[in-house]
């Protein structure tokens, strides 16, 4: 195994902590707090989720601008300012006098979330760990994968003890801690693992981006964006309605047990990426992720024992979703390099968010207007199209000598 410089673990661990807080307070706490908010403001819970969707959609339009800032002034500064802004907005949210103020603040939080979540963190790792970004991203997602495990019960406990307003104040304080950690990261020196000594085992390959013509690079980016967006739409539609889908299999309370498999499956597959697949090109992992999503959704349409299908579906779906978090940062770095990564991630996030914001609503509409099977079939069509885009991208880049064949495994370390 390659030796790790002393500062690497604190950087990844600190980013992991801020991602747990970010995803936990911005996303996973929302459905837990929604009933109390809806009751106080006398609105429906679907209305609150509509506000969340509107924020996600508008956040997609803001992502390219925030992405350019990551490149221009550095991810550390952007994440510091973003965390401080989140703290201020959450304080204001706790004091919101009416649903109009609450809605405006919720939408603004979602618009600015790009500055503190995965895409910004991936840019940070690319800037601070240029020689081992893929490995650092995998480790980061392993840590951040516990956000739901921590924040679902934590949010429930807090809202019971101090109400939703008090809970938002606690979250605001946690974002001030994130701001301090992100500010500290701005002073972390850039370290390139390619120069690190090793002990007994040879390090995994550091995928150096190949030189592409402008036409090849543009086609690669568009196919990557399409693949990410379509696969993301399928993941979003299915995971948001996960329990509802499983209950349609007539599992009763076992549907909740099957749904709980999703989280451990995400963590397990990220461990696989860090060990078994660490020598594979990230595009191979992206295709594996898309194929897992397709396989999981197909299971829902097959006859057979409902319990077995449900647990297998949740496990494979979790694996695909777990890998998708890694590849959305690792693939752009491997194909295009770290230069301009923030803007590139911003554009990818914009396409993904704008296309994906409507998928949970469209899935619910299809299930109500036609049937759950029809809605699942539509999600499958999206997943298949996303996988096809990834495979076409792989074939195009392989023909140009930019990526290796899918079945190949590198035996020597690639260097610049």
Tab-separated table of C-alpha atoms in Angstrom:
chain	number	residue	atom	x	y	z
A	1	UNK	CA	0.000	0.000	0.000
A	2	UNK	CA	1.277	3.520	-0.688
A	3	UNK	CA	2.401	5.459	2.337
A	4	UNK	CA	0.102	8.339	3.238
A	5	UNK	CA	1.458	11.732	4.097
A	6	UNK	CA	0.448	12.840	7.597
A	7	UNK	CA	-1.932	15.562	6.371
A	8	UNK	CA	-3.948	13.389	3.979
A	9	UNK	CA	-6.060	11.586	6.540
A	10	UNK	CA	-7.091	14.804	8.363
A	11	UNK	CA	-8.121	16.406	5.061
A	12	UNK	CA	-10.332	13.507	3.956
A	13	UNK	CA	-11.671	12.950	7.476
A	14	UNK	CA	-12.504	16.633	7.937
A	15	UNK	CA	-14.215	16.779	4.530
A	16	UNK	CA	-16.109	13.610	5.425
A	17	UNK	CA	-17.390	15.249	8.612
A	18	UNK	CA	-18.546	18.352	6.736
A	19	UNK	CA	-20.282	16.209	4.103
A	20	UNK	CA	-22.137	14.270	6.809
A	21	UNK	CA	-23.302	17.564	8.307
A	22	UNK	CA	-24.098	19.052	4.906
A	23	UNK	CA	-26.132	16.184	3.495
A	24	UNK	CA	-27.630	15.388	6.894
A	25	UNK	CA	-28.914	18.893	7.644
A	26	UNK	CA	-29.805	19.965	4.106
A	27	UNK	CA	-31.411	16.766	2.755
A	28	UNK	CA	-31.906	13.902	5.200
A	29	UNK	CA	-33.375	16.048	7.977
A	30	UNK	CA	-35.945	17.660	5.677
A	31	UNK	CA	-38.554	14.829	5.626
A	32	UNK	CA	-38.132	14.353	9.383
A	33	UNK	CA	-38.849	18.029	10.113
A	34	UNK	CA	-41.515	18.477	7.408
A	35	UNK	CA	-44.519	17.259	9.473
A	36	UNK	CA	-43.804	19.759	12.268
A	37	UNK	CA	-43.237	22.599	9.790
A	38	UNK	CA	-46.396	21.739	7.851
A	39	UNK	CA	-48.450	21.653	11.041
A	40	UNK	CA	-47.192	25.043	12.258
A	41	UNK	CA	-47.665	26.848	8.941
A	42	UNK	CA	-50.869	24.969	8.050
A	43	UNK	CA	-49.619	23.708	4.681
A	44	UNK	CA	-49.386	20.218	3.217
A	45	UNK	CA	-46.199	18.181	3.302
A	46	UNK	CA	-46.258	17.783	-0.523
A	47	UNK	CA	-46.156	21.587	-0.726
A	48	UNK	CA	-42.953	21.607	1.347
A	49	UNK	CA	-41.397	18.975	-0.904
A	50	UNK	CA	-42.401	21.114	-3.854
A	51	UNK	CA	-40.315	23.926	-2.368
A	52	UNK	CA	-37.406	21.511	-2.062
A	53	UNK	CA	-37.775	20.454	-5.702
A	54	UNK	CA	-37.909	24.091	-6.821
A	55	UNK	CA	-34.687	24.764	-4.933
A	56	UNK	CA	-33.008	21.745	-6.528
A	57	UNK	CA	-34.065	22.906	-9.977
A	58	UNK	CA	-32.827	26.474	-9.464
A	59	UNK	CA	-29.660	25.091	-7.899
A	60	UNK	CA	-28.938	23.389	-11.200
A	61	UNK	CA	-28.921	26.763	-12.957
A	62	UNK	CA	-26.596	28.228	-10.298
A	63	UNK	CA	-24.146	25.305	-10.322
A	64	UNK	CA	-21.996	26.403	-13.318
A	65	UNK	CA	-21.394	29.838	-11.770
A	66	UNK	CA	-20.459	28.316	-8.421
A	67	UNK	CA	-18.288	25.779	-10.245
A	68	UNK	CA	-16.299	28.548	-11.920
A	69	UNK	CA	-15.705	30.057	-8.485
A	70	UNK	CA	-14.206	26.748	-7.322
A	71	UNK	CA	-11.567	27.098	-10.041
A	72	UNK	CA	-11.061	30.850	-9.723
A	73	UNK	CA	-10.627	31.303	-5.955
A	74	UNK	CA	-10.197	27.713	-4.773
A	75	UNK	CA	-12.609	25.145	-3.360
A	76	UNK	CA	-11.516	25.857	0.208
A	77	UNK	CA	-12.616	29.491	0.066
A	78	UNK	CA	-15.886	28.677	-1.690
A	79	UNK	CA	-16.741	25.958	0.836
A	80	UNK	CA	-15.840	28.265	3.745
A	81	UNK	CA	-18.135	31.016	2.473
A	82	UNK	CA	-20.797	28.452	1.581
A	83	UNK	CA	-20.809	26.935	5.075
A	84	UNK	CA	-20.986	30.373	6.691
A	85	UNK	CA	-23.890	31.280	4.374
A	86	UNK	CA	-25.653	28.021	5.305
A	87	UNK	CA	-25.300	28.859	9.008
A	88	UNK	CA	-26.825	32.309	8.478
A	89	UNK	CA	-29.668	30.947	6.341
A	90	UNK	CA	-30.483	28.220	8.868
A	91	UNK	CA	-30.622	30.799	11.670
A	92	UNK	CA	-33.023	32.868	9.577
A	93	UNK	CA	-34.992	29.714	8.789
A	94	UNK	CA	-35.396	29.020	12.515
A	95	UNK	CA	-36.935	32.499	12.897
A	96	UNK	CA	-39.088	32.356	9.733
A	97	UNK	CA	-42.364	34.177	10.593
A	98	UNK	CA	-44.453	32.570	7.847
A	99	UNK	CA	-44.436	30.008	5.056
A	100	UNK	CA	-43.378	32.605	2.494
A	101	UNK	CA	-40.142	33.371	4.352
A	102	UNK	CA	-39.614	29.671	5.056
A	103	UNK	CA	-40.068	28.810	1.380
A	104	UNK	CA	-37.722	31.519	0.126
A	105	UNK	CA	-35.011	30.492	2.584
A	106	UNK	CA	-35.425	26.789	1.768
A	107	UNK	CA	-35.033	27.481	-1.955
A	108	UNK	CA	-31.976	29.668	-1.328
A	109	UNK	CA	-30.361	26.936	0.781
A	110	UNK	CA	-30.819	24.424	-2.042
A	111	UNK	CA	-29.443	26.887	-4.603
A	112	UNK	CA	-26.245	27.359	-2.568
A	113	UNK	CA	-25.881	23.708	-1.538
A	114	UNK	CA	-23.529	23.018	-4.471
A	115	UNK	CA	-20.905	25.112	-2.662
A	116	UNK	CA	-20.720	22.786	0.350
A	117	UNK	CA	-21.596	19.294	-0.900
A	118	UNK	CA	-19.956	16.564	-2.987
A	119	UNK	CA	-19.073	18.498	-6.136
A	120	UNK	CA	-17.221	21.197	-4.195
A	121	UNK	CA	-15.572	18.554	-2.021
A	122	UNK	CA	-14.414	16.619	-5.105
A	123	UNK	CA	-12.916	19.807	-6.506
A	124	UNK	CA	-11.155	20.331	-3.179
A	125	UNK	CA	-9.626	16.848	-3.334
A	126	UNK	CA	-8.547	17.352	-6.950
A	127	UNK	CA	-6.843	20.620	-5.987
A	128	UNK	CA	-5.206	19.284	-2.810
A	129	UNK	CA	-4.569	15.642	-3.828
A	130	UNK	CA	-4.010	15.765	-7.611
A	131	UNK	CA	-2.179	12.446	-7.730
A	132	UNK	CA	-4.663	10.389	-5.768
A	133	UNK	CA	-8.025	12.056	-6.295
A	134	UNK	CA	-9.861	8.810	-7.114
A	135	UNK	CA	-8.703	7.140	-3.898
A	136	UNK	CA	-9.504	10.212	-1.815
A	137	UNK	CA	-12.995	10.483	-3.349
A	138	UNK	CA	-13.707	6.833	-2.516
A	139	UNK	CA	-12.619	7.349	1.088
A	140	UNK	CA	-14.658	10.542	1.344
A	141	UNK	CA	-17.839	8.857	0.104
A	142	UNK	CA	-17.263	5.993	2.554
A	143	UNK	CA	-17.344	8.482	5.429
A	144	UNK	CA	-20.169	10.624	4.053
A	145	UNK	CA	-22.279	7.522	3.441
A	146	UNK	CA	-23.188	7.586	7.125
A	147	UNK	CA	-25.050	10.915	6.811
A	148	UNK	CA	-28.496	9.318	6.694
A	149	UNK	CA	-27.620	6.803	9.427
A	150	UNK	CA	-26.680	9.676	11.747
A	151	UNK	CA	-29.126	12.404	10.794
A	152	UNK	CA	-32.385	10.477	10.474
A	153	UNK	CA	-32.448	9.477	14.178
A	154	UNK	CA	-30.675	12.676	15.286
A	155	UNK	CA	-33.230	14.882	13.541
A	156	UNK	CA	-36.086	12.876	15.024
A	157	UNK	CA	-34.666	13.204	18.526
A	158	UNK	CA	-33.988	16.947	18.174
A	159	UNK	CA	-37.398	17.827	16.734
A	160	UNK	CA	-39.049	15.942	19.599
A	161	UNK	CA	-36.950	17.643	22.273
A	162	UNK	CA	-36.520	21.217	21.005
A	163	UNK	CA	-38.849	21.533	18.006
A	164	UNK	CA	-38.010	22.154	14.369
A	165	UNK	CA	-36.839	25.724	15.000
A	166	UNK	CA	-34.415	24.670	17.710
A	167	UNK	CA	-33.200	21.856	15.464
A	168	UNK	CA	-32.367	24.359	12.707
A	169	UNK	CA	-30.342	26.405	15.208
A	170	UNK	CA	-28.342	23.294	16.121
A	171	UNK	CA	-27.740	22.655	12.418
A	172	UNK	CA	-26.655	26.299	11.978
A	173	UNK	CA	-24.038	25.851	14.711
A	174	UNK	CA	-22.774	22.691	12.977
A	175	UNK	CA	-22.290	24.641	9.735
A	176	UNK	CA	-20.186	27.192	11.602
A	177	UNK	CA	-17.952	24.260	12.564
A	178	UNK	CA	-17.869	23.264	8.888
A	179	UNK	CA	-16.852	26.815	7.955
A	180	UNK	CA	-13.927	26.599	10.388
A	181	UNK	CA	-12.841	23.226	8.975
A	182	UNK	CA	-13.106	24.443	5.385
A	183	UNK	CA	-11.113	27.565	6.233
A	184	UNK	CA	-8.395	25.354	7.709
A	185	UNK	CA	-8.339	23.345	4.478
A	186	UNK	CA	-7.427	26.442	2.474
A	187	UNK	CA	-4.004	26.327	4.143
A	188	UNK	CA	-3.494	22.595	3.512
A	189	UNK	CA	-0.581	22.198	1.073
A	190	UNK	CA	-1.001	20.488	-2.277
A	191	UNK	CA	0.441	16.976	-2.142
A	192	UNK	CA	0.882	14.602	-5.043
A	193	UNK	CA	0.764	10.938	-4.124
A	194	UNK	CA	2.582	9.994	-7.331
A	195	UNK	CA	5.797	10.960	-5.627
A	196	UNK	CA	5.114	8.986	-2.447
A	197	UNK	CA	7.324	6.029	-1.544
A	198	UNK	CA	5.734	2.636	-1.192
A	199	UNK	CA	6.243	-0.288	1.104
A	200	UNK	CA	5.718	-3.767	-0.313
A	201	UNK	CA	2.709	-3.481	-2.600
A	202	UNK	CA	2.667	-1.518	-5.824
A	203	UNK	CA	0.254	1.387	-5.794
A	204	UNK	CA	-2.803	1.480	-7.985
A	205	UNK	CA	-2.608	3.332	-11.278
A	206	UNK	CA	-2.922	7.092	-11.375
A	207	UNK	CA	-4.987	7.667	-14.489
A	208	UNK	CA	-3.413	10.517	-16.389
A	209	UNK	CA	-5.849	12.263	-18.759
A	210	UNK	CA	-5.003	11.725	-22.405
A	211	UNK	CA	-4.782	14.614	-24.837
A	212	UNK	CA	-8.060	14.882	-26.771
A	213	UNK	CA	-9.024	16.955	-29.746
A	214	UNK	CA	-11.678	19.569	-29.090
A	215	UNK	CA	-14.298	17.533	-30.956
A	216	UNK	CA	-13.511	14.315	-29.042
A	217	UNK	CA	-13.520	16.159	-25.712
A	218	UNK	CA	-16.865	17.836	-26.436
A	219	UNK	CA	-18.469	14.567	-27.504
A	220	UNK	CA	-17.066	12.833	-24.418
A	221	UNK	CA	-18.417	15.542	-22.108
A	222	UNK	CA	-21.888	15.479	-23.667
A	223	UNK	CA	-22.118	11.682	-23.489
A	224	UNK	CA	-20.879	11.735	-19.891
A	225	UNK	CA	-23.397	14.428	-18.950
A	226	UNK	CA	-26.214	12.505	-20.634
A	227	UNK	CA	-25.229	9.239	-18.970
A	228	UNK	CA	-24.977	10.832	-15.525
A	229	UNK	CA	-28.260	12.721	-15.951
A	230	UNK	CA	-30.336	9.772	-17.195
A	231	UNK	CA	-28.949	7.383	-14.611
A	232	UNK	CA	-29.426	10.053	-11.942
A	233	UNK	CA	-33.071	10.486	-12.964
A	234	UNK	CA	-33.677	6.759	-12.548
A	235	UNK	CA	-31.897	6.694	-9.167
A	236	UNK	CA	-33.791	9.743	-7.921
A	237	UNK	CA	-37.198	8.476	-9.038
A	238	UNK	CA	-36.727	5.031	-7.529
A	239	UNK	CA	-34.985	5.954	-4.255
A	240	UNK	CA	-37.446	8.733	-3.376
A	241	UNK	CA	-40.322	6.259	-3.784
A	242	UNK	CA	-38.344	3.262	-2.506
A	243	UNK	CA	-40.657	2.217	0.344
A	244	UNK	CA	-43.745	2.804	-1.802
A	245	UNK	CA	-42.291	0.592	-4.540
A	246	UNK	CA	-41.430	-2.176	-2.098
A	247	UNK	CA	-44.852	-2.005	-0.458
A	248	UNK	CA	-46.407	-2.509	-3.892
A	249	UNK	CA	-44.862	-5.986	-3.759
A	250	UNK	CA	-47.225	-6.715	-0.828
A	251	UNK	CA	-44.427	-7.170	1.677
A	252	UNK	CA	-46.091	-5.354	4.560
A	253	UNK	CA	-43.642	-4.199	7.223
A	254	UNK	CA	-40.872	-6.205	5.525
A	255	UNK	CA	-40.729	-3.399	2.945
A	256	UNK	CA	-39.017	-1.199	5.525
A	257	UNK	CA	-36.497	-3.938	6.326
A	258	UNK	CA	-35.683	-4.322	2.638
A	259	UNK	CA	-35.277	-0.558	2.285
A	260	UNK	CA	-32.716	-0.584	5.103
A	261	UNK	CA	-30.439	-2.745	2.929
A	262	UNK	CA	-29.824	0.253	0.634
A	263	UNK	CA	-27.433	2.058	3.004
A	264	UNK	CA	-25.154	-0.880	3.910
A	265	UNK	CA	-25.012	-1.852	0.221
A	266	UNK	CA	-23.688	1.619	-0.646
A	267	UNK	CA	-20.941	1.360	1.960
A	268	UNK	CA	-20.031	-2.206	0.950
A	269	UNK	CA	-19.670	-1.364	-2.742
A	270	UNK	CA	-17.495	1.651	-1.934
A	271	UNK	CA	-15.193	-0.687	-0.028
A	272	UNK	CA	-15.095	-2.855	-3.150
A	273	UNK	CA	-14.095	0.188	-5.202
A	274	UNK	CA	-11.318	0.971	-2.734
A	275	UNK	CA	-9.919	-2.577	-2.904
A	276	UNK	CA	-11.032	-4.951	-5.671
A	277	UNK	CA	-11.602	-2.288	-8.357
A	278	UNK	CA	-8.995	0.273	-7.320
A	279	UNK	CA	-6.892	-0.469	-10.429
A	280	UNK	CA	-9.809	-0.045	-12.826
A	281	UNK	CA	-10.394	3.081	-14.858
A	282	UNK	CA	-13.199	5.171	-13.266
A	283	UNK	CA	-15.223	4.919	-16.492
A	284	UNK	CA	-15.409	1.153	-15.945
A	285	UNK	CA	-16.874	1.841	-12.494
A	286	UNK	CA	-19.368	4.290	-14.032
A	287	UNK	CA	-20.580	1.602	-16.452
A	288	UNK	CA	-20.747	-0.900	-13.576
A	289	UNK	CA	-22.859	1.580	-11.597
A	290	UNK	CA	-25.262	2.197	-14.492
A	291	UNK	CA	-25.558	-1.543	-15.164
A	292	UNK	CA	-26.387	-2.190	-11.499
A	293	UNK	CA	-29.224	0.353	-11.634
A	294	UNK	CA	-30.640	-1.330	-14.752
A	295	UNK	CA	-30.378	-4.791	-13.162
A	296	UNK	CA	-32.051	-3.650	-9.940
A	297	UNK	CA	-35.043	-2.112	-11.731
A	298	UNK	CA	-35.447	-5.163	-13.997
A	299	UNK	CA	-35.816	-7.303	-10.858
A	300	UNK	CA	-38.939	-5.352	-9.904
A	301	UNK	CA	-40.634	-6.421	-13.135
A	302	UNK	CA	-39.792	-10.122	-12.847
A	303	UNK	CA	-42.065	-12.761	-11.313
A	304	UNK	CA	-40.849	-14.640	-8.281
A	305	UNK	CA	-40.734	-14.591	-4.482
A	306	UNK	CA	-41.521	-11.006	-3.456
A	307	UNK	CA	-39.220	-10.962	-0.421
A	308	UNK	CA	-36.229	-12.287	-2.349
A	309	UNK	CA	-36.819	-9.800	-5.173
A	310	UNK	CA	-37.199	-6.900	-2.732
A	311	UNK	CA	-33.977	-7.555	-0.834
A	312	UNK	CA	-32.001	-8.275	-4.017
A	313	UNK	CA	-33.365	-5.105	-5.618
A	314	UNK	CA	-32.428	-2.945	-2.597
A	315	UNK	CA	-28.926	-4.411	-2.402
A	316	UNK	CA	-28.143	-3.974	-6.109
A	317	UNK	CA	-29.798	-0.542	-6.229
A	318	UNK	CA	-27.734	0.540	-3.240
A	319	UNK	CA	-24.573	-0.710	-4.925
A	320	UNK	CA	-25.309	1.235	-8.102
A	321	UNK	CA	-26.210	4.403	-6.215
A	322	UNK	CA	-23.132	4.057	-4.002
A	323	UNK	CA	-20.810	3.901	-6.993
A	324	UNK	CA	-22.596	6.775	-8.736
A	325	UNK	CA	-21.445	9.187	-6.015
A	326	UNK	CA	-17.821	8.207	-6.624
A	327	UNK	CA	-17.815	8.314	-10.408
A	328	UNK	CA	-19.393	11.757	-10.734
A	329	UNK	CA	-16.140	13.148	-9.364
A	330	UNK	CA	-13.609	10.487	-10.397
A	331	UNK	CA	-14.551	10.160	-14.084
A	332	UNK	CA	-14.240	13.878	-14.988
A	333	UNK	CA	-10.824	14.000	-13.287
A	334	UNK	CA	-9.625	10.854	-15.085
A	335	UNK	CA	-10.852	12.004	-18.509
A	336	UNK	CA	-10.236	15.755	-18.459
A	337	UNK	CA	-7.859	16.418	-15.554
A	338	UNK	CA	-8.094	18.694	-12.539
A	339	UNK	CA	-7.725	21.941	-14.472
A	340	UNK	CA	-11.126	23.615	-14.781
A	341	UNK	CA	-12.723	20.798	-12.778
A	342	UNK	CA	-14.991	23.113	-10.782
A	343	UNK	CA	-16.641	24.557	-13.876
A	344	UNK	CA	-16.926	21.100	-15.420
A	345	UNK	CA	-18.552	19.658	-12.288
A	346	UNK	CA	-20.859	22.669	-12.185
A	347	UNK	CA	-22.035	22.057	-15.736
A	348	UNK	CA	-22.529	18.353	-15.070
A	349	UNK	CA	-24.476	19.179	-11.906
A	350	UNK	CA	-26.631	21.652	-13.825
A	351	UNK	CA	-27.613	19.100	-16.453
A	352	UNK	CA	-28.154	16.429	-13.805
A	353	UNK	CA	-30.234	18.677	-11.539
A	354	UNK	CA	-32.373	20.255	-14.249
A	355	UNK	CA	-33.210	16.875	-15.777
A	356	UNK	CA	-33.539	15.077	-12.451
A	357	UNK	CA	-35.605	17.575	-10.470
A	358	UNK	CA	-38.833	16.418	-12.099
A	359	UNK	CA	-38.220	12.662	-11.961
A	360	UNK	CA	-39.765	11.961	-8.496
A	361	UNK	CA	-42.891	13.913	-9.470
A	362	UNK	CA	-43.151	12.223	-12.877
A	363	UNK	CA	-42.728	8.792	-11.286
A	364	UNK	CA	-45.512	9.533	-8.782
A	365	UNK	CA	-47.750	10.809	-11.591
A	366	UNK	CA	-47.133	7.732	-13.732
A	367	UNK	CA	-47.843	5.410	-10.811
A	368	UNK	CA	-51.113	7.217	-10.023
A	369	UNK	CA	-52.277	7.668	-13.617
A	370	UNK	CA	-51.332	4.196	-14.854
A	371	UNK	CA	-49.735	1.715	-12.459
A	372	UNK	CA	-46.632	1.152	-10.365
A	373	UNK	CA	-45.368	-1.334	-12.946
A	374	UNK	CA	-45.747	1.276	-15.677
A	375	UNK	CA	-43.804	3.818	-13.602
A	376	UNK	CA	-41.050	1.288	-12.878
A	377	UNK	CA	-40.885	0.506	-16.593
A	378	UNK	CA	-40.393	4.190	-17.379
A	379	UNK	CA	-37.584	4.365	-14.811
A	380	UNK	CA	-36.029	1.308	-16.449
A	381	UNK	CA	-36.092	3.031	-19.851
A	382	UNK	CA	-34.190	5.984	-18.365
A	383	UNK	CA	-31.647	3.679	-16.729
A	384	UNK	CA	-31.085	1.728	-19.952
A	385	UNK	CA	-30.587	4.967	-21.896
A	386	UNK	CA	-28.073	6.143	-19.282
A	387	UNK	CA	-26.149	2.869	-19.508
A	388	UNK	CA	-26.172	3.079	-23.310
A	389	UNK	CA	-24.685	6.589	-23.196
A	390	UNK	CA	-21.875	5.347	-20.934
A	391	UNK	CA	-21.115	2.365	-23.168
A	392	UNK	CA	-21.028	4.568	-26.291
A	393	UNK	CA	-18.664	6.927	-24.448
A	394	UNK	CA	-16.394	4.009	-23.521
A	395	UNK	CA	-16.329	2.728	-27.102
A	396	UNK	CA	-15.608	6.159	-28.575
A	397	UNK	CA	-12.747	6.833	-26.170
A	398	UNK	CA	-11.375	3.315	-26.566
A	399	UNK	CA	-11.242	3.752	-30.358
A	400	UNK	CA	-9.237	6.940	-29.826
A	401	UNK	CA	-6.839	5.166	-27.454
A	402	UNK	CA	-7.911	7.288	-24.476
A	403	UNK	CA	-9.277	4.549	-22.191
A	404	UNK	CA	-8.490	0.831	-22.016
A	405	UNK	CA	-10.964	-1.902	-23.034
A	406	UNK	CA	-13.563	-2.747	-20.392
A	407	UNK	CA	-12.068	-6.163	-19.677
A	408	UNK	CA	-8.502	-4.997	-19.327
A	409	UNK	CA	-6.848	-4.400	-15.985
A	410	UNK	CA	-3.716	-2.230	-15.818
A	411	UNK	CA	-0.592	-3.974	-14.627
A	412	UNK	CA	1.767	-1.040	-14.557
A	413	UNK	CA	1.468	2.338	-12.960
A	414	UNK	CA	0.658	5.146	-15.344
A	415	UNK	CA	2.623	8.348	-14.832
A	416	UNK	CA	2.598	11.736	-16.400
